[in-house]
Coordinates of C-alpha atoms in Angstrom, one line a residue:
X24 CA 98.0 104.5 126.4
X25 CA 97.8 107.6 128.6
X26 CA 95.0 109.7 129.2
X27 CA 94.2 112.9 126.7
X28 CA 93.9 116.3 128.3
X29 CA 91.9 119.2 127.3
X30 CA 89.4 119.2 124.7
X31 CA 90.9 115.4 123.8
X32 CA 89.1 114.1 127.1
X33 CA 89.6 110.9 128.7
X34 CA 89.6 107.7 127.9
X35 CA 92.4 107.7 124.7
X36 CA 93.0 104.4 125.4
X37 CA 91.1 101.1 124.9
X38 CA 89.0 101.2 127.6
X39 CA 86.1 103.6 128.3
X40 CA 82.5 103.9 129.3
X41 CA 78.6 103.8 127.8
X42 CA 77.3 107.1 128.5
X43 CA 76.5 109.2 125.6
X44 CA 78.4 112.2 124.7
X45 CA 77.0 115.5 123.3
X46 CA 75.9 115.2 119.5
X47 CA 77.5 117.6 117.2
X48 CA 75.2 119.5 114.9
X49 CA 73.9 117.9 111.7
X50 CA 74.8 114.4 113.1
X51 CA 72.2 111.7 112.7
X52 CA 70.0 110.3 115.3
X53 CA 69.6 107.3 116.8
X54 CA 72.8 105.1 117.2
X55 CA 74.8 108.5 115.8
X56 CA 77.8 109.8 116.7
X57 CA 76.6 111.2 120.1
X58 CA 76.3 107.8 121.5
X59 CA 79.7 106.4 122.3
X60 CA 82.1 104.9 124.4
X61 CA 85.3 106.7 124.9
X62 CA 88.1 104.6 123.7
X63 CA 88.5 100.8 122.7
X64 CA 87.8 98.4 125.3
X65 CA 88.8 95.1 123.4
X66 CA 87.9 91.7 124.7
X67 CA 85.6 93.5 127.8
X68 CA 81.8 92.8 127.7
X69 CA 80.0 92.1 124.0
X70 CA 77.8 94.5 123.3
X71 CA 74.9 93.5 121.5
X72 CA 73.6 94.0 118.3
X73 CA 70.4 95.2 117.2
X74 CA 68.4 94.7 114.0
X75 CA 66.8 98.3 113.0
X76 CA 63.2 98.3 112.5
X77 CA 61.3 99.4 109.4
X78 CA 57.6 100.3 109.0
X79 CA 55.0 97.6 107.8
X80 CA 55.7 96.9 103.6
X81 CA 53.2 98.1 101.3
X82 CA 51.7 95.7 98.8
X83 CA 53.3 94.9 95.8
X84 CA 56.7 93.2 95.3
X85 CA 56.9 93.0 91.5
X86 CA 58.9 95.5 89.4
X87 CA 56.4 95.8 86.4
X88 CA 57.6 97.4 83.1
X89 CA 55.4 99.1 80.5
X90 CA 57.2 101.8 78.3
X91 CA 60.1 101.7 80.4
X92 CA 57.8 102.7 83.3
X93 CA 57.5 100.9 86.2
X94 CA 54.4 99.9 88.3
X95 CA 55.1 102.6 90.9
X96 CA 57.7 104.8 91.6
X97 CA 59.7 107.6 89.2
X98 CA 60.0 106.4 85.7
X99 CA 63.1 104.3 83.9
X100 CA 64.0 102.2 87.0
X101 CA 63.0 99.6 89.9
X102 CA 62.5 101.7 92.9
X103 CA 62.7 99.7 96.5
X104 CA 61.9 101.0 100.1
X105 CA 63.4 99.5 102.9
X106 CA 59.9 97.8 104.1
X107 CA 59.7 95.7 100.6
X108 CA 63.2 94.9 100.1
X109 CA 63.4 93.6 104.0
X110 CA 60.1 91.5 103.7
X111 CA 60.7 90.1 100.2
X112 CA 64.0 90.6 98.9
X113 CA 66.8 89.8 101.8
X114 CA 67.8 93.0 103.2
X115 CA 69.3 92.6 106.9
X116 CA 70.4 95.5 109.2
X117 CA 72.9 95.2 111.5
X118 CA 73.5 98.1 114.6
X119 CA 75.0 98.9 117.6
X120 CA 73.0 100.6 120.9
X121 CA 75.9 102.7 121.6
X122 CA 78.2 102.8 118.4
X123 CA 78.2 104.5 114.8
X124 CA 80.4 105.4 111.7
X125 CA 80.8 101.8 110.3
X126 CA 83.2 103.2 107.8
X127 CA 86.2 100.2 107.8
X128 CA 84.7 97.5 105.9
X129 CA 86.9 94.1 105.3
X130 CA 85.2 91.2 103.2
X131 CA 86.7 87.8 103.9
X132 CA 85.4 85.2 101.2
X133 CA 88.0 82.5 103.4
X134 CA 86.8 82.5 106.6
X135 CA 83.0 83.7 105.7
X136 CA 83.2 86.8 107.9
X137 CA 81.9 90.6 107.5
X138 CA 84.9 92.7 109.6
X139 CA 83.7 96.2 110.4
X140 CA 85.3 98.8 112.2
X141 CA 83.3 101.1 114.0
X142 CA 83.0 103.8 117.0
X143 CA 84.9 102.1 119.7
X144 CA 83.9 98.6 118.2
X145 CA 85.5 95.8 115.9
X146 CA 82.8 93.4 114.8
X147 CA 82.8 90.0 113.0
X148 CA 80.0 89.2 111.3
X149 CA 78.9 86.0 109.5
X150 CA 78.6 87.2 105.5
X151 CA 75.7 85.0 104.7
X152 CA 73.6 86.8 107.1
X153 CA 75.2 89.7 109.3
X154 CA 72.5 90.0 111.6
X155 CA 72.8 86.2 112.8
X156 CA 73.4 85.5 116.5
X157 CA 77.1 83.9 115.7
X158 CA 78.2 87.5 115.3
X159 CA 81.5 88.2 117.8
X160 CA 82.0 91.9 118.8
X161 CA 84.8 93.4 120.4
X162 CA 84.0 96.3 122.4
X163 CA 83.3 97.9 126.1
X164 CA 80.7 98.9 128.4
X165 CA 82.5 100.7 130.8
X166 CA 84.1 104.4 131.2
X167 CA 83.6 108.0 131.7
X168 CA 81.6 110.6 129.8
X169 CA 84.2 113.2 128.0
X170 CA 81.7 115.6 126.8
X171 CA 82.5 115.3 123.2
X172 CA 81.4 112.6 120.9
X173 CA 85.0 112.9 118.7
X174 CA 86.8 111.8 122.0
X175 CA 86.5 108.2 121.1
X176 CA 88.3 105.6 119.1
X177 CA 87.2 105.6 115.6
X178 CA 88.3 102.8 113.5
X179 CA 89.7 103.9 110.4
X180 CA 92.1 101.3 109.4
X181 CA 91.3 97.5 108.5
X182 CA 93.0 95.2 106.8
X183 CA 94.1 91.5 106.4
X184 CA 97.7 91.3 108.1
X185 CA 98.7 87.2 106.9
X186 CA 97.0 83.8 107.3
X187 CA 95.6 84.8 111.3
X188 CA 95.7 88.5 112.1
X189 CA 94.4 91.5 110.9
X190 CA 95.3 95.2 111.6
X191 CA 93.7 97.7 112.6
X192 CA 93.8 101.4 113.7
X193 CA 91.8 104.0 115.1
X194 CA 91.8 107.7 116.0
X195 CA 92.3 106.9 120.0
X196 CA 90.7 110.1 121.0
X197 CA 93.1 112.1 119.3
X198 CA 95.8 109.4 120.0
X199 CA 95.7 107.3 117.0
X200 CA 96.6 103.7 117.9
X201 CA 97.0 100.2 116.2
X202 CA 96.7 96.9 116.9
X203 CA 97.0 93.0 115.3
X204 CA 93.8 91.5 116.0
X205 CA 93.8 87.4 115.8
X206 CA 90.8 86.1 113.9
X207 CA 91.9 82.4 113.2
X208 CA 92.9 80.7 110.1
X209 CA 89.6 79.1 108.7
X210 CA 85.9 79.8 108.9
X211 CA 85.5 77.0 111.5
X212 CA 87.9 78.7 113.9
X213 CA 86.5 80.8 116.4
X214 CA 89.2 83.2 117.3
X215 CA 88.3 87.2 117.2
X216 CA 90.3 88.5 120.0
X217 CA 92.9 91.1 120.9
X218 CA 95.3 91.9 123.5
X219 CA 95.1 95.6 124.9
X220 CA 98.2 95.3 126.4
X221 CA 100.0 94.7 122.9
X222 CA 99.1 97.6 120.9
X223 CA 101.1 100.4 119.3
X224 CA 101.6 104.3 117.6
X225 CA 99.3 104.9 114.8
X226 CA 100.8 107.9 113.9
X227 CA 101.4 108.0 110.0
X228 CA 98.5 105.2 110.0
X229 CA 95.3 106.9 111.2
X230 CA 94.6 110.4 111.5
X231 CA 93.8 111.9 114.7
X232 CA 90.8 113.4 114.1
X233 CA 87.9 111.3 112.8
X234 CA 86.5 113.9 110.6
X235 CA 89.7 113.4 108.6
X236 CA 90.1 111.3 105.6
X237 CA 92.6 108.6 105.3
X238 CA 93.3 105.8 102.9
X239 CA 95.9 102.7 102.9
X240 CA 97.1 99.5 101.4
X241 CA 99.1 96.7 103.0
X242 CA 101.2 94.9 100.7
X243 CA 104.1 92.2 101.8
X244 CA 103.5 93.2 105.9
X245 CA 104.1 97.2 104.8
X246 CA 101.7 99.5 105.4
X247 CA 101.4 102.5 102.8
X248 CA 99.3 105.3 104.0
X249 CA 97.5 108.5 103.1
X250 CA 97.1 110.6 105.8
X251 CA 97.4 113.6 108.3
X252 CA 100.3 113.2 110.7
X253 CA 99.3 115.8 113.3
X254 CA 96.7 117.1 115.5
X255 CA 95.6 120.0 113.4
X256 CA 95.6 118.1 110.1
X257 CA 98.1 120.4 108.4
X258 CA 100.9 117.9 107.7
X259 CA 99.9 115.6 105.0
X260 CA 102.1 112.7 103.8
X261 CA 102.2 109.4 102.2
X262 CA 103.7 107.6 104.7
X263 CA 105.7 103.4 104.5
X264 CA 105.6 102.1 108.0
X265 CA 105.7 98.3 109.1
X266 CA 107.9 95.8 107.8
X267 CA 111.7 95.6 107.8
X268 CA 112.7 98.6 105.9
X269 CA 112.9 101.9 107.4
X270 CA 109.8 104.3 107.3
X271 CA 109.6 107.0 104.5
X272 CA 107.5 109.9 103.7
X273 CA 106.9 112.4 101.1
X274 CA 108.3 115.9 101.5
X275 CA 107.2 117.7 104.2
X276 CA 105.5 121.1 104.0
X277 CA 106.0 121.3 100.1
X278 CA 102.5 122.5 98.7
X279 CA 104.2 121.3 94.9
X280 CA 104.0 117.8 96.4
X281 CA 100.9 117.6 98.5
X282 CA 98.3 120.8 98.9
X283 CA 95.7 120.0 101.6
X284 CA 95.2 116.6 100.2
X285 CA 92.1 114.5 101.1
X286 CA 92.9 110.8 100.3
X287 CA 90.1 108.5 98.8
X288 CA 92.2 105.5 97.9
X289 CA 95.6 103.1 97.8
X290 CA 96.2 100.4 95.5
X291 CA 99.1 98.0 94.6
X292 CA 99.3 97.5 90.9
X293 CA 102.1 95.2 89.6
X294 CA 103.5 96.8 86.5
X295 CA 105.5 93.6 84.9
X296 CA 106.7 90.1 85.8
X297 CA 109.6 91.9 88.2
X298 CA 108.3 93.1 91.6
X299 CA 111.2 95.7 91.8
X300 CA 108.8 97.3 88.6
X301 CA 105.7 97.3 91.2
X302 CA 103.9 100.5 92.1
X303 CA 101.5 101.6 94.7
X304 CA 98.9 104.5 93.4
X305 CA 97.2 106.9 95.6
X306 CA 94.1 108.9 94.9
X307 CA 93.1 112.0 96.6
X308 CA 92.0 115.2 95.9
X309 CA 93.8 118.4 96.9
X310 CA 94.2 122.3 96.3
X311 CA 95.3 122.7 93.0
X312 CA 98.9 124.6 92.7
X313 CA 98.3 124.9 89.0
X314 CA 95.2 127.2 89.2
X315 CA 95.0 130.4 87.8
X316 CA 95.9 133.7 89.9
X317 CA 92.9 135.4 91.3
X318 CA 90.3 132.0 90.9
X319 CA 90.8 131.4 94.6
X320 CA 91.0 128.1 96.1
X321 CA 90.2 124.8 93.5
X322 CA 90.2 121.4 94.0
X323 CA 91.5 119.0 91.6
X324 CA 91.5 115.0 91.8
X325 CA 94.8 113.3 91.5
X326 CA 96.6 109.9 91.2
X327 CA 99.8 109.6 92.6
X328 CA 102.6 106.7 92.2
X329 CA 105.4 105.5 94.0
X330 CA 107.9 102.6 93.8
X331 CA 107.1 100.0 96.1
X332 CA 111.1 99.7 96.4
X333 CA 111.5 103.0 97.0
X334 CA 114.1 103.6 99.9
X335 CA 114.7 107.5 99.7
X336 CA 117.9 109.0 98.6
X337 CA 121.6 108.7 99.3
X338 CA 122.4 112.7 100.2
X339 CA 119.1 113.7 99.3
X340 CA 115.6 113.2 100.1
X341 CA 116.4 110.7 103.0
X342 CA 114.0 108.7 103.9
X343 CA 111.7 110.4 101.8
X344 CA 110.1 109.2 98.5
X345 CA 112.6 109.7 95.2
X346 CA 109.7 108.0 92.8
X347 CA 106.9 110.2 93.8
X348 CA 104.6 111.5 90.9
X349 CA 101.4 112.9 90.3
X350 CA 99.1 113.5 87.9
X351 CA 95.3 115.4 87.2
X352 CA 92.8 113.0 87.1
X353 CA 90.2 114.3 84.8
X354 CA 86.3 113.5 84.7
X355 CA 84.3 116.3 82.7
X356 CA 81.6 116.8 80.1
X357 CA 83.1 118.1 77.1
X358 CA 80.8 121.5 76.3
X359 CA 80.6 123.8 73.4
X360 CA 83.9 125.9 72.7
X361 CA 86.0 123.8 74.9
X362 CA 83.7 124.6 78.2
X363 CA 83.8 121.7 79.7
X364 CA 82.0 120.9 82.8
X365 CA 84.1 119.4 85.1
X366 CA 83.9 117.1 87.8
X367 CA 86.4 117.5 90.4
X368 CA 85.5 116.3 93.7
X369 CA 86.9 112.6 94.0
X370 CA 84.9 110.6 96.4
X371 CA 85.7 106.9 95.8
X372 CA 87.6 104.5 93.8
X373 CA 87.0 100.9 92.8
X374 CA 89.8 98.5 91.2
X375 CA 87.8 96.3 88.8
X376 CA 90.3 93.0 88.3
X377 CA 90.7 91.7 85.1
X378 CA 92.3 88.9 83.5
X379 CA 95.7 90.6 83.1
X380 CA 96.1 91.3 87.1
X381 CA 98.8 94.6 85.5
X382 CA 95.7 96.1 83.7
X383 CA 92.8 96.5 86.0
X384 CA 90.1 98.7 85.5
X385 CA 89.6 102.0 87.5
X386 CA 86.1 103.1 88.7
X387 CA 85.9 106.7 90.0
X388 CA 83.1 108.6 91.7
X389 CA 82.9 112.5 91.3
X390 CA 81.0 115.5 92.3
X391 CA 81.1 119.0 91.4
X392 CA 82.5 121.7 93.7
X393 CA 80.3 124.4 92.2
X394 CA 77.6 126.2 93.8
X395 CA 76.2 127.0 90.2
X396 CA 76.1 123.4 89.2
X397 CA 75.4 120.3 91.1
X398 CA 76.1 116.5 90.0
X399 CA 77.7 113.4 90.1
X400 CA 79.7 111.3 87.9
X401 CA 81.5 108.0 87.4
X402 CA 84.2 108.1 85.3
X403 CA 86.8 104.8 84.0
X404 CA 90.5 104.8 83.8
X405 CA 92.7 102.3 82.2
X406 CA 95.9 101.5 83.1
X407 CA 97.6 102.2 79.9
X408 CA 96.4 106.0 80.1
X409 CA 97.6 106.2 83.4
X410 CA 101.0 105.3 82.8
X411 CA 101.0 107.2 79.4
X412 CA 100.4 110.4 81.8
X413 CA 103.4 109.3 84.1
X414 CA 105.6 108.6 81.4
X415 CA 105.1 111.9 79.5
X416 CA 106.3 115.5 80.0
X417 CA 106.8 117.2 83.4
X418 CA 104.7 120.4 84.6
X419 CA 107.3 123.3 85.3
X420 CA 107.1 127.1 86.3
X421 CA 110.0 129.2 86.5
X422 CA 108.9 131.4 89.2
X423 CA 106.0 132.9 91.0
X424 CA 104.7 135.0 88.3
X425 CA 104.9 132.5 85.6
X426 CA 102.4 129.9 84.3
X427 CA 102.6 126.2 84.5
X428 CA 104.3 124.6 81.2
X429 CA 105.6 121.8 80.0
X430 CA 108.9 121.0 80.6
X431 CA 111.1 121.3 77.7
X432 CA 114.6 120.8 78.9
X433 CA 116.7 117.5 79.4
X434 CA 115.0 114.9 81.9
X435 CA 117.7 113.2 83.7
X436 CA 119.0 109.6 83.5
X437 CA 117.3 107.5 84.8
X438 CA 114.0 109.2 84.4
X439 CA 112.3 110.4 87.7
X440 CA 109.1 107.7 88.5
X441 CA 111.0 104.8 87.3
X442 CA 112.1 102.1 89.9
X443 CA 115.4 100.4 90.0
X444 CA 115.4 97.3 88.8
X445 CA 116.8 95.0 86.2
X446 CA 115.6 97.4 83.7
X447 CA 118.5 99.7 84.8
X448 CA 121.4 97.4 85.5
X449 CA 123.7 100.0 87.3
X450 CA 120.8 101.4 89.8
X451 CA 120.0 98.5 92.2
X452 CA 118.4 101.0 95.0
X453 CA 117.0 104.6 94.8
X454 CA 119.9 105.6 97.1
X455 CA 122.1 104.8 94.0
X456 CA 120.4 107.5 91.4
X457 CA 122.2 110.5 90.6
X458 CA 122.0 113.8 92.5
X459 CA 120.5 115.3 89.4
X460 CA 117.6 112.5 89.4
X461 CA 116.7 113.4 93.2
X462 CA 116.9 116.9 92.5
X463 CA 114.7 116.9 89.5
X464 CA 112.3 114.8 91.0
X465 CA 111.8 116.9 94.3
X466 CA 111.2 119.9 92.5
X467 CA 109.3 118.4 89.5
X468 CA 106.7 116.0 91.2
X469 CA 103.6 117.2 88.8
X470 CA 103.0 116.0 85.4
X471 CA 101.9 118.2 83.0
X472 CA 99.6 116.0 81.2
X473 CA 96.3 115.1 82.7
X474 CA 94.5 111.3 82.8
X475 CA 91.6 111.3 80.7
X476 CA 88.9 108.5 81.2
X477 CA 88.2 106.1 78.6
X478 CA 85.7 107.7 76.1
X479 CA 86.9 111.0 76.9
X480 CA 83.8 111.5 79.0
X481 CA 82.0 109.8 82.0
X482 CA 80.4 106.7 81.9
X483 CA 77.3 107.6 84.2
X484 CA 76.4 111.4 85.4
X485 CA 73.1 112.6 87.5
X486 CA 72.4 115.9 87.8
X487 CA 69.7 118.0 88.9
X488 CA 68.8 115.2 91.3
X489 CA 68.5 115.3 95.5
X490 CA 71.7 113.1 96.2
X491 CA 75.4 112.7 95.6
X492 CA 77.3 109.8 94.9
X493 CA 79.4 108.7 97.8
X494 CA 80.7 105.0 97.2
X495 CA 81.0 102.2 94.5
X496 CA 81.5 98.6 94.1
X497 CA 81.5 96.7 90.9
X498 CA 80.6 93.1 89.5
X499 CA 81.9 92.0 86.4
X500 CA 78.9 89.6 85.1
X501 CA 78.9 87.1 82.5
X502 CA 75.6 86.8 80.6
X503 CA 74.4 85.1 77.3
X504 CA 75.7 87.8 75.1
X505 CA 78.6 88.9 76.9
X506 CA 80.6 90.3 80.0
X507 CA 79.2 93.6 81.8
X508 CA 80.3 95.7 84.5
X509 CA 77.4 96.5 86.8
X510 CA 77.7 99.1 89.2
X511 CA 76.6 99.4 92.5
X512 CA 76.6 103.3 93.8
X513 CA 76.1 104.5 97.0
X514 CA 74.9 108.2 98.0
X515 CA 73.9 110.3 100.5
X516 CA 70.9 110.1 101.2
X517 CA 71.1 106.0 102.1
X518 CA 70.3 104.9 98.5
X519 CA 72.3 102.4 96.0
X520 CA 71.9 103.1 92.4
X521 CA 72.3 99.6 90.4
X522 CA 73.7 100.8 86.7
X523 CA 74.8 98.3 84.2
X524 CA 77.2 99.6 81.6
X525 CA 75.9 98.4 77.7
X526 CA 77.7 98.7 74.4
X527 CA 76.3 101.3 72.2
X528 CA 77.1 100.4 68.7
X529 CA 80.2 98.6 69.5
X530 CA 82.0 97.1 73.0
X531 CA 84.4 100.0 72.8
X532 CA 81.3 102.5 73.1
X533 CA 79.3 101.8 76.6
X534 CA 76.4 103.6 77.5
X535 CA 74.4 103.2 81.2
X536 CA 71.2 101.5 82.1
X537 CA 69.9 102.5 85.9
X538 CA 68.3 99.3 86.8
X539 CA 67.1 99.5 90.2
X540 CA 67.4 102.4 92.8
X541 CA 67.2 100.8 96.5
X542 CA 66.6 102.9 99.6
X543 CA 68.9 100.4 102.0
X544 CA 68.8 102.9 104.9
X545 CA 65.2 104.0 106.5
X546 CA 67.0 107.4 108.1
X547 CA 68.6 108.4 104.6
X548 CA 71.9 108.2 106.2
X549 CA 75.0 108.4 103.8
X550 CA 76.6 105.2 102.5
X551 CA 80.2 105.4 103.8
X552 CA 81.4 102.0 102.8
X553 CA 80.4 99.3 99.7
X554 CA 81.5 95.7 99.8
X555 CA 80.9 93.4 97.4
X556 CA 80.5 89.4 97.4
X557 CA 80.6 87.6 94.0
X558 CA 80.6 84.3 95.1
X559 CA 77.9 85.3 97.6
X560 CA 75.8 87.5 95.3
X561 CA 75.4 89.9 98.0
X562 CA 76.7 93.8 98.6
X563 CA 77.4 95.2 101.9
X564 CA 76.9 98.8 102.8
X565 CA 77.9 101.0 105.9
X566 CA 76.6 104.1 107.2
X567 CA 76.8 106.4 110.3
X568 CA 74.1 104.3 111.9
X569 CA 74.3 100.9 110.5
X570 CA 75.4 98.3 108.3
X571 CA 73.3 96.2 105.7
X572 CA 73.7 93.1 103.6
X573 CA 71.3 93.0 100.4
X574 CA 71.4 90.5 97.2
X575 CA 72.6 91.7 94.0
X576 CA 69.5 91.0 91.9
X577 CA 66.0 90.4 92.5
X578 CA 64.9 88.9 89.1
X579 CA 61.6 87.3 90.4
X580 CA 60.3 90.9 91.0
X581 CA 60.7 91.9 87.0
X582 CA 57.4 89.9 86.1
X583 CA 55.7 86.7 85.7
X584 CA 56.5 87.3 81.8
X585 CA 59.4 86.4 79.5
X586 CA 59.1 89.6 77.9
X587 CA 59.1 91.8 81.0
X588 CA 62.2 89.4 82.3
X589 CA 64.1 90.3 78.7
X590 CA 63.3 93.8 79.2
X591 CA 64.7 94.4 82.7
X592 CA 68.2 93.8 80.9
X593 CA 69.5 92.7 84.3
X594 CA 72.6 90.7 83.4
X595 CA 72.1 88.6 86.5
X596 CA 68.4 87.5 85.4
X597 CA 67.0 85.6 82.5
X598 CA 63.8 83.8 81.6
X599 CA 63.9 80.2 82.3
X600 CA 60.8 79.0 80.7
X601 CA 58.6 79.3 83.8
X602 CA 60.3 82.5 85.7
X603 CA 62.5 85.0 86.0
X604 CA 65.7 83.7 87.6
X605 CA 69.1 84.2 88.0
X606 CA 71.2 83.7 85.2
X607 CA 74.1 80.7 85.7
X608 CA 76.6 80.4 82.9
X609 CA 77.1 76.6 81.4
X610 CA 73.9 75.5 83.2
X611 CA 72.1 72.7 81.3
X612 CA 69.0 74.2 81.5
X613 CA 67.5 74.7 77.8
X614 CA 65.4 77.7 78.1
X615 CA 67.6 80.5 79.2
X616 CA 66.5 83.8 77.3
X617 CA 68.5 86.9 78.0
X618 CA 69.4 90.2 75.9
X619 CA 71.3 92.4 77.9
X620 CA 72.7 94.1 75.1
X621 CA 69.1 95.1 73.0
X622 CA 66.6 94.4 75.6
X623 CA 64.4 92.9 72.9
X624 CA 61.3 90.3 73.7
X625 CA 60.1 90.2 69.9
X626 CA 63.2 88.4 69.3
X627 CA 63.6 85.8 72.2
X628 CA 60.1 85.3 73.7
X629 CA 57.3 83.2 71.6
X630 CA 53.9 85.3 71.1
X631 CA 52.5 83.4 74.0
X632 CA 55.3 84.2 76.4
X633 CA 55.0 87.9 75.9
X634 CA 52.6 88.5 78.4
X635 CA 50.7 91.2 79.5
X636 CA 51.8 94.6 81.5
X637 CA 50.1 95.8 84.7
X638 CA 47.2 97.4 82.5
X639 CA 46.3 94.3 80.7
X640 CA 48.0 95.6 77.6
X641 CA 50.0 92.7 75.8
X642 CA 53.6 93.5 75.9
X643 CA 56.0 93.6 73.2
X644 CA 54.8 93.9 69.5
X645 CA 55.6 96.7 66.8
X646 CA 54.2 99.4 69.4
X647 CA 56.4 98.5 72.2
X648 CA 59.7 100.0 70.9
X649 CA 60.9 101.3 74.4
X650 CA 64.0 100.6 76.5
X651 CA 64.0 100.8 80.2
X652 CA 66.4 103.0 82.0
X653 CA 68.0 103.7 79.0
X654 CA 70.3 106.9 79.8

């Protein structure tokens, strides 16, 4: 890689220096963006990780419940500070002296490693303990001071490529660059190396500017990316690269396709048993082209789809997607007279796999863009509702002074957005599509009907609180009375909210219980990445300043009585006759008392097991009709 010039500074390749650069306004202190190395120096001297120090822990350690109020902190939840989490509940932290921005996380259960991308570094950490000394770090010690903290290599893309290699891409000091990283095949293989001589152009895979967003998924050795492909961040595209097929992208400089998008997530979802029907779904937010005139810029959340076997058109849309469609993703609270409160700023998406791999659940994080009302929400979507929107009417606009309406004309065959497969025997490829299909797809990428959330409203929302949701990870947990989805929600003040979704009247109508609020990062650095290991019962979080690991549950902290354990309504925990411990399905232990749905200790606990609250009063009985955390 050649050296950058002008504002890009020096060190745009894979080697750089260890002197700190100027900190940008508003950046975090400590191991923030100002403490960097210019470039990626793979295989050079190893940087040494540090464990962040917290203040001395205060007393306590149990989350006592009485009337829905714990012994300390705010009502209706357990609140934990870093000192308590580290002293008693397994919080582990990892950070590098001259690096930051732990955004790209890849959890590898087979190798037992957490791979992390940061500024000028790739990390391989033990899943069981990210602070262990067996961690492996690829990064450099030397170089020059660029005078600008963005002129570094910020790792943005990190994917498993095959059984032995990873694929990583970074900004390369405004010259995007990608490389294959050898990671070994098994946990006992100590491989983690990269040959800096074998790198490739990262354009269309990683953004130039670390402040720009990018999202991607690697499927069958093909990379599907949503990214800006130019230095100024104006040419946005959905791009396919790698693999044997030619590269393909969205139509360029056409606001009907993409209009200043910020890409959030990309997922591959099989549509049927025929792999030719497989689709790639892109989640992003963009400036809405269908906004009413005179209202200024309005941001809408979107879901876009493309067929995995799309190879572009024959005479029109050559090397461009012919199956690209997009729809609005609505997350709103119904209001009086139809005045809904919309959450339009899409922040993160988590795909929860179900028994049917064709129908995962989509959990999405939203915030408001209004200067009047501030809030965050979690909405849940089904693939059935998403597919219904893409099979519905197309949005149409006759001219600049016309309103967007539902297209009422004839839709050509095969229907735009359908994949060439055995379903259409005469169309073996998108190059075989008739010209009228290609032209219709070019001018009608937007669907008229939006995708509405399950239940027609958010599952969980917070308003008038001093934080915004940023990330989400979801775990489906088997409890004594059913299966529950537990949400771990990261915020922009370094906290994680633990929320369980429970049925209200039936399993078709859910409501949230806020169980815990965990202050993971002492410096209140926003959480930028979350990964969850159900196998190891661990949560991994990244921020600008550190990586964190903590258990999914703290059952012993709920108290020392059966009633306290039942009232917590944590699906991970149950009363075993003597203590509140982790609930494990299909165990032979006789005493496993748990009631997540109702949280009623009078049913499950005997009078002697009800115990007493922190003030000495009896727990349970007719005067204790309370449900902690109920929203």
